[in-house]
Amino acid sequence: GAKATQALRLSSEQLSAQDHYDFGMRGLKSLLVASGALKRKYGDSLPEQMLALKAFLDVNEPKFTAGDVPLFSGIIGDLFPGVEKPPADNGPL
């Protein structure tokens, strides 16, 4: 909850203005839906902080421009200090 809203607020303040960025209520809903899906998928096998980080990365990172990726990484690093980036779960295409 609190980290999600803080991350979205910081992203809206620090990243460039792009029409396809959504850090409002729709962005928060997408983040909550993704978090719930990851919790159902992984249960207690991954720490909650890692699941939250994965949800935020999965929902937002693909949208960012190349210039915003380092800024986003800084926001994530500040909000999730010491939390390992979760392993990718990309299956076969």
mmCIF file of N, CA and C in Angstrom:
data_model
loop_
_atom_site.group_PDB
_atom_site.id
_atom_site.type_symbol
_atom_site.label_atom_id
_atom_site.label_comp_id
_atom_site.label_asym_id
_atom_site.label_seq_id
_atom_site.Cartn_x
_atom_site.Cartn_y
_atom_site.Cartn_z
ATOM 1 N N GLY A 1 0.774 -1.181 0.000
ATOM 2 C CA GLY A 1 0.000 0.000 0.000
ATOM 3 C C GLY A 1 0.823 1.255 0.000
ATOM 4 N N ALA A 2 1.505 1.538 1.103
ATOM 5 C CA ALA A 2 2.212 2.809 1.234
ATOM 6 C C ALA A 2 3.375 2.912 0.250
ATOM 7 N N LYS A 3 4.126 1.825 0.084
ATOM 8 C CA LYS A 3 5.245 1.864 -0.864
ATOM 9 C C LYS A 3 4.744 2.026 -2.293
ATOM 10 N N ALA A 4 3.622 1.400 -2.602
ATOM 11 C CA ALA A 4 3.077 1.501 -3.955
ATOM 12 C C ALA A 4 2.700 2.939 -4.272
ATOM 13 N N THR A 5 1.971 3.581 -3.370
ATOM 14 C CA THR A 5 1.569 4.966 -3.632
ATOM 15 C C THR A 5 2.773 5.893 -3.651
ATOM 16 N N GLN A 6 3.746 5.632 -2.785
ATOM 17 C CA GLN A 6 4.962 6.446 -2.769
ATOM 18 C C GLN A 6 5.735 6.268 -4.077
ATOM 19 N N ALA A 7 5.858 5.038 -4.552
ATOM 20 C CA ALA A 7 6.575 4.773 -5.800
ATOM 21 C C ALA A 7 5.874 5.446 -6.973
ATOM 22 N N LEU A 8 4.557 5.362 -7.018
ATOM 23 C CA LEU A 8 3.814 5.993 -8.104
ATOM 24 C C LEU A 8 3.938 7.513 -8.045
ATOM 25 N N ARG A 9 3.883 8.070 -6.850
ATOM 26 C CA ARG A 9 4.018 9.524 -6.693
ATOM 27 C C ARG A 9 5.395 9.983 -7.152
ATOM 28 N N LEU A 10 6.441 9.297 -6.685
ATOM 29 C CA LEU A 10 7.799 9.676 -7.076
ATOM 30 C C LEU A 10 8.010 9.514 -8.572
ATOM 31 N N SER A 11 7.458 8.472 -9.146
ATOM 32 C CA SER A 11 7.579 8.263 -10.587
ATOM 33 C C SER A 11 6.914 9.400 -11.350
ATOM 34 N N SER A 12 5.737 9.811 -10.915
ATOM 35 C CA SER A 12 5.034 10.893 -11.613
ATOM 36 C C SER A 12 5.789 12.212 -11.494
ATOM 37 N N GLU A 13 6.506 12.406 -10.388
ATOM 38 C CA GLU A 13 7.249 13.646 -10.175
ATOM 39 C C GLU A 13 8.595 13.660 -10.905
ATOM 40 N N GLN A 14 9.254 12.506 -10.995
ATOM 41 C CA GLN A 14 10.635 12.492 -11.470
ATOM 42 C C GLN A 14 10.815 12.020 -12.912
ATOM 43 N N LEU A 15 9.889 11.219 -13.421
ATOM 44 C CA LEU A 15 10.047 10.714 -14.774
ATOM 45 C C LEU A 15 9.467 11.707 -15.778
ATOM 46 N N SER A 16 9.863 11.561 -17.040
ATOM 47 C CA SER A 16 9.378 12.473 -18.070
ATOM 48 C C SER A 16 7.871 12.301 -18.261
ATOM 49 N N ALA A 17 7.253 13.316 -18.801
ATOM 50 C CA ALA A 17 5.811 13.272 -19.064
ATOM 51 C C ALA A 17 5.575 12.534 -20.378
ATOM 52 N N GLN A 18 4.924 11.385 -20.293
ATOM 53 C CA GLN A 18 4.604 10.581 -21.472
ATOM 54 C C GLN A 18 3.120 10.246 -21.413
ATOM 55 N N ASP A 19 2.470 10.254 -22.567
ATOM 56 C CA ASP A 19 1.032 9.959 -22.603
ATOM 57 C C ASP A 19 0.715 8.542 -22.117
ATOM 58 N N HIS A 20 1.628 7.616 -22.327
ATOM 59 C CA HIS A 20 1.352 6.217 -21.963
ATOM 60 C C HIS A 20 1.739 5.879 -20.523
ATOM 61 N N TYR A 21 2.269 6.838 -19.772
ATOM 62 C CA TYR A 21 2.545 6.612 -18.350
ATOM 63 C C TYR A 21 1.270 6.874 -17.567
ATOM 64 N N ASP A 22 0.962 6.013 -16.615
ATOM 65 C CA ASP A 22 -0.212 6.222 -15.770
ATOM 66 C C ASP A 22 0.161 5.889 -14.333
ATOM 67 N N PHE A 23 0.325 6.930 -13.535
ATOM 68 C CA PHE A 23 0.702 6.740 -12.142
ATOM 69 C C PHE A 23 -0.429 7.122 -11.200
ATOM 70 N N GLY A 24 -1.643 7.185 -11.727
ATOM 71 C CA GLY A 24 -2.816 7.519 -10.929
ATOM 72 C C GLY A 24 -3.509 6.267 -10.427
ATOM 73 N N MET A 25 -4.816 6.353 -10.332
ATOM 74 C CA MET A 25 -5.609 5.242 -9.792
ATOM 75 C C MET A 25 -5.541 3.998 -10.678
ATOM 76 N N ARG A 26 -5.537 4.181 -12.008
ATOM 77 C CA ARG A 26 -5.413 3.015 -12.896
ATOM 78 C C ARG A 26 -4.080 2.323 -12.691
ATOM 79 N N GLY A 27 -3.015 3.118 -12.522
ATOM 80 C CA GLY A 27 -1.699 2.543 -12.259
ATOM 81 C C GLY A 27 -1.665 1.778 -10.949
ATOM 82 N N LEU A 28 -2.303 2.335 -9.929
ATOM 83 C CA LEU A 28 -2.359 1.662 -8.636
ATOM 84 C C LEU A 28 -3.162 0.365 -8.737
ATOM 85 N N LYS A 29 -4.284 0.396 -9.462
ATOM 86 C CA LYS A 29 -5.088 -0.816 -9.621
ATOM 87 C C LYS A 29 -4.286 -1.889 -10.350
ATOM 88 N N SER A 30 -3.585 -1.514 -11.409
ATOM 89 C CA SER A 30 -2.760 -2.479 -12.150
ATOM 90 C C SER A 30 -1.710 -3.102 -11.244
ATOM 91 N N LEU A 31 -1.125 -2.278 -10.400
ATOM 92 C CA LEU A 31 -0.107 -2.763 -9.471
ATOM 93 C C LEU A 31 -0.695 -3.736 -8.453
ATOM 94 N N LEU A 32 -1.878 -3.427 -7.943
ATOM 95 C CA LEU A 32 -2.526 -4.303 -6.960
ATOM 96 C C LEU A 32 -2.954 -5.627 -7.586
ATOM 97 N N VAL A 33 -3.474 -5.582 -8.806
ATOM 98 C CA VAL A 33 -3.876 -6.802 -9.501
ATOM 99 C C VAL A 33 -2.654 -7.685 -9.757
ATOM 100 N N ALA A 34 -1.549 -7.069 -10.215
ATOM 101 C CA ALA A 34 -0.327 -7.832 -10.471
ATOM 102 C C ALA A 34 0.224 -8.425 -9.172
ATOM 103 N N SER A 35 0.174 -7.663 -8.095
ATOM 104 C CA SER A 35 0.655 -8.158 -6.803
ATOM 105 C C SER A 35 -0.157 -9.363 -6.343
ATOM 106 N N GLY A 36 -1.472 -9.288 -6.494
ATOM 107 C CA GLY A 36 -2.333 -10.403 -6.105
ATOM 108 C C GLY A 36 -2.049 -11.649 -6.926
ATOM 109 N N ALA A 37 -1.837 -11.461 -8.227
ATOM 110 C CA ALA A 37 -1.532 -12.603 -9.095
ATOM 111 C C ALA A 37 -0.202 -13.247 -8.703
ATOM 112 N N LEU A 38 0.790 -12.424 -8.377
ATOM 113 C CA LEU A 38 2.091 -12.971 -7.967
ATOM 114 C C LEU A 38 1.983 -13.688 -6.621
ATOM 115 N N LYS A 39 1.192 -13.156 -5.710
ATOM 116 C CA LYS A 39 1.011 -13.802 -4.408
ATOM 117 C C LYS A 39 0.344 -15.160 -4.578
ATOM 118 N N ARG A 40 -0.640 -15.227 -5.472
ATOM 119 C CA ARG A 40 -1.291 -16.517 -5.732
ATOM 120 C C ARG A 40 -0.329 -17.495 -6.396
ATOM 121 N N LYS A 41 0.514 -16.984 -7.284
ATOM 122 C CA LYS A 41 1.443 -17.847 -8.009
ATOM 123 C C LYS A 41 2.562 -18.364 -7.102
ATOM 124 N N TYR A 42 3.156 -17.481 -6.304
ATOM 125 C CA TYR A 42 4.328 -17.844 -5.510
ATOM 126 C C TYR A 42 4.018 -18.150 -4.056
ATOM 127 N N GLY A 43 2.861 -17.746 -3.568
ATOM 128 C CA GLY A 43 2.513 -17.987 -2.165
ATOM 129 C C GLY A 43 3.548 -17.386 -1.240
ATOM 130 N N ASP A 44 4.037 -18.206 -0.326
ATOM 131 C CA ASP A 44 5.038 -17.730 0.634
ATOM 132 C C ASP A 44 6.456 -18.122 0.239
ATOM 133 N N SER A 45 6.643 -18.581 -0.999
ATOM 134 C CA SER A 45 7.977 -19.034 -1.413
ATOM 135 C C SER A 45 8.930 -17.866 -1.691
ATOM 136 N N LEU A 46 8.401 -16.663 -1.914
ATOM 137 C CA LEU A 46 9.223 -15.466 -2.090
ATOM 138 C C LEU A 46 8.818 -14.444 -1.039
ATOM 139 N N PRO A 47 9.781 -13.674 -0.530
ATOM 140 C CA PRO A 47 9.440 -12.646 0.461
ATOM 141 C C PRO A 47 8.479 -11.603 -0.120
ATOM 142 N N GLU A 48 7.648 -11.041 0.734
ATOM 143 C CA GLU A 48 6.639 -10.074 0.297
ATOM 144 C C GLU A 48 7.271 -8.862 -0.378
ATOM 145 N N GLN A 49 8.410 -8.387 0.147
ATOM 146 C CA GLN A 49 9.088 -7.240 -0.474
ATOM 147 C C GLN A 49 9.517 -7.563 -1.905
ATOM 148 N N MET A 50 9.969 -8.792 -2.138
ATOM 149 C CA MET A 50 10.383 -9.192 -3.472
ATOM 150 C C MET A 50 9.184 -9.269 -4.413
ATOM 151 N N LEU A 51 8.051 -9.775 -3.913
ATOM 152 C CA LEU A 51 6.839 -9.826 -4.721
ATOM 153 C C LEU A 51 6.358 -8.417 -5.080
ATOM 154 N N ALA A 52 6.420 -7.505 -4.128
ATOM 155 C CA ALA A 52 6.008 -6.127 -4.384
ATOM 156 C C ALA A 52 6.912 -5.487 -5.439
ATOM 157 N N LEU A 53 8.206 -5.712 -5.316
ATOM 158 C CA LEU A 53 9.162 -5.180 -6.288
ATOM 159 C C LEU A 53 8.889 -5.766 -7.669
ATOM 160 N N LYS A 54 8.674 -7.068 -7.737
ATOM 161 C CA LYS A 54 8.411 -7.730 -9.020
ATOM 162 C C LYS A 54 7.148 -7.178 -9.668
ATOM 163 N N ALA A 55 6.106 -6.987 -8.889
ATOM 164 C CA ALA A 55 4.862 -6.436 -9.430
ATOM 165 C C ALA A 55 5.102 -5.038 -10.002
ATOM 166 N N PHE A 56 5.829 -4.220 -9.267
ATOM 167 C CA PHE A 56 6.075 -2.860 -9.731
ATOM 168 C C PHE A 56 6.911 -2.859 -11.008
ATOM 169 N N LEU A 57 7.904 -3.733 -11.062
ATOM 170 C CA LEU A 57 8.733 -3.828 -12.270
ATOM 171 C C LEU A 57 7.924 -4.359 -13.449
ATOM 172 N N ASP A 58 7.168 -5.424 -13.226
ATOM 173 C CA ASP A 58 6.400 -6.051 -14.309
ATOM 174 C C ASP A 58 5.372 -5.095 -14.914
ATOM 175 N N VAL A 59 4.737 -4.311 -14.067
ATOM 176 C CA VAL A 59 3.677 -3.420 -14.532
ATOM 177 C C VAL A 59 4.236 -2.175 -15.212
ATOM 178 N N ASN A 60 5.323 -1.635 -14.697
ATOM 179 C CA ASN A 60 5.781 -0.325 -15.148
ATOM 180 C C ASN A 60 6.991 -0.324 -16.063
ATOM 181 N N GLU A 61 7.955 -1.173 -15.803
ATOM 182 C CA GLU A 61 9.223 -1.098 -16.532
ATOM 183 C C GLU A 61 9.086 -1.179 -18.057
ATOM 184 N N PRO A 62 8.220 -2.025 -18.607
ATOM 185 C CA PRO A 62 8.127 -2.096 -20.071
ATOM 186 C C PRO A 62 7.674 -0.791 -20.740
ATOM 187 N N LYS A 63 7.024 0.083 -19.996
ATOM 188 C CA LYS A 63 6.498 1.322 -20.562
ATOM 189 C C LYS A 63 7.548 2.428 -20.676
ATOM 190 N N PHE A 64 8.620 2.336 -19.894
ATOM 191 C CA PHE A 64 9.514 3.470 -19.743
ATOM 192 C C PHE A 64 10.412 3.698 -20.946
ATOM 193 N N THR A 65 10.673 4.975 -21.202
ATOM 194 C CA THR A 65 11.628 5.348 -22.231
ATOM 195 C C THR A 65 13.031 5.076 -21.695
ATOM 196 N N ALA A 66 13.990 4.999 -22.607
ATOM 197 C CA ALA A 66 15.375 4.704 -22.208
ATOM 198 C C ALA A 66 15.899 5.723 -21.200
ATOM 199 N N GLY A 67 15.518 6.965 -21.340
ATOM 200 C CA GLY A 67 15.973 7.996 -20.414
ATOM 201 C C GLY A 67 15.378 7.883 -19.026
ATOM 202 N N ASP A 68 14.208 7.285 -18.920
ATOM 203 C CA ASP A 68 13.548 7.164 -17.618
ATOM 204 C C ASP A 68 13.955 5.913 -16.848
ATOM 205 N N VAL A 69 14.541 4.930 -17.531
ATOM 206 C CA VAL A 69 14.909 3.681 -16.858
ATOM 207 C C VAL A 69 15.879 3.923 -15.695
ATOM 208 N N PRO A 70 16.964 4.719 -15.873
ATOM 209 C CA PRO A 70 17.862 4.948 -14.726
ATOM 210 C C PRO A 70 17.177 5.689 -13.572
ATOM 211 N N LEU A 71 16.303 6.632 -13.893
ATOM 212 C CA LEU A 71 15.576 7.348 -12.836
ATOM 213 C C LEU A 71 14.666 6.388 -12.069
ATOM 214 N N PHE A 72 13.994 5.523 -12.799
ATOM 215 C CA PHE A 72 13.121 4.533 -12.186
ATOM 216 C C PHE A 72 13.925 3.579 -11.307
ATOM 217 N N SER A 73 15.087 3.177 -11.776
ATOM 218 C CA SER A 73 15.955 2.295 -10.978
ATOM 219 C C SER A 73 16.349 2.959 -9.667
ATOM 220 N N GLY A 74 16.585 4.266 -9.714
ATOM 221 C CA GLY A 74 16.912 4.997 -8.489
ATOM 222 C C GLY A 74 15.755 5.029 -7.513
ATOM 223 N N ILE A 75 14.548 5.234 -8.030
ATOM 224 C CA ILE A 75 13.350 5.235 -7.182
ATOM 225 C C ILE A 75 13.182 3.872 -6.527
ATOM 226 N N ILE A 76 13.307 2.829 -7.334
ATOM 227 C CA ILE A 76 13.169 1.461 -6.827
ATOM 228 C C ILE A 76 14.232 1.157 -5.777
ATOM 229 N N GLY A 77 15.464 1.585 -6.050
ATOM 230 C CA GLY A 77 16.551 1.351 -5.090
ATOM 231 C C GLY A 77 16.312 2.036 -3.755
ATOM 232 N N ASP A 78 15.718 3.238 -3.797
ATOM 233 C CA ASP A 78 15.421 3.972 -2.560
ATOM 234 C C ASP A 78 14.278 3.325 -1.778
ATOM 235 N N LEU A 79 13.279 2.815 -2.490
ATOM 236 C CA LEU A 79 12.105 2.256 -1.818
ATOM 237 C C LEU A 79 12.286 0.798 -1.390
ATOM 238 N N PHE A 80 13.159 0.091 -2.088
ATOM 239 C CA PHE A 80 13.387 -1.320 -1.784
ATOM 240 C C PHE A 80 14.874 -1.568 -1.549
ATOM 241 N N PRO A 81 15.475 -0.887 -0.564
ATOM 242 C CA PRO A 81 16.918 -1.062 -0.347
ATOM 243 C C PRO A 81 17.246 -2.490 0.085
ATOM 244 N N GLY A 82 18.228 -3.060 -0.578
ATOM 245 C CA GLY A 82 18.683 -4.395 -0.216
ATOM 246 C C GLY A 82 17.798 -5.527 -0.725
ATOM 247 N N VAL A 83 16.692 -5.212 -1.390
ATOM 248 C CA VAL A 83 15.808 -6.260 -1.904
ATOM 249 C C VAL A 83 16.334 -6.688 -3.262
ATOM 250 N N GLU A 84 16.591 -7.978 -3.400
ATOM 251 C CA GLU A 84 17.078 -8.515 -4.665
ATOM 252 C C GLU A 84 15.999 -8.441 -5.724
ATOM 253 N N LYS A 85 16.423 -8.138 -6.944
ATOM 254 C CA LYS A 85 15.480 -8.175 -8.060
ATOM 255 C C LYS A 85 15.069 -9.633 -8.254
ATOM 256 N N PRO A 86 13.774 -9.898 -8.290
ATOM 257 C CA PRO A 86 13.307 -11.280 -8.403
ATOM 258 C C PRO A 86 13.697 -11.896 -9.741
ATOM 259 N N PRO A 87 13.820 -13.220 -9.765
ATOM 260 C CA PRO A 87 14.174 -13.883 -11.012
ATOM 261 C C PRO A 87 13.061 -13.716 -12.055
ATOM 262 N N ALA A 88 13.457 -13.618 -13.304
ATOM 263 C CA ALA A 88 12.474 -13.532 -14.385
ATOM 264 C C ALA A 88 11.755 -14.861 -14.514
ATOM 265 N N ASP A 89 10.489 -14.805 -14.816
ATOM 266 C CA ASP A 89 9.721 -16.034 -14.966
ATOM 267 C C ASP A 89 9.145 -16.132 -16.374
ATOM 268 N N ASN A 90 9.951 -15.703 -17.334
ATOM 269 C CA ASN A 90 9.516 -15.757 -18.725
ATOM 270 C C ASN A 90 9.570 -17.189 -19.215
ATOM 271 N N GLY A 91 8.446 -17.702 -19.570
ATOM 272 C CA GLY A 91 8.382 -19.061 -20.105
ATOM 273 C C GLY A 91 8.698 -19.050 -21.591
ATOM 274 N N PRO A 92 8.619 -20.192 -22.213
ATOM 275 C CA PRO A 92 8.882 -20.255 -23.648
ATOM 276 C C PRO A 92 7.809 -19.486 -24.418
ATOM 277 N N LEU A 93 8.220 -18.903 -25.521
ATOM 278 C CA LEU A 93 7.274 -18.154 -26.350
ATOM 279 C C LEU A 93 6.532 -19.060 -27.289
#
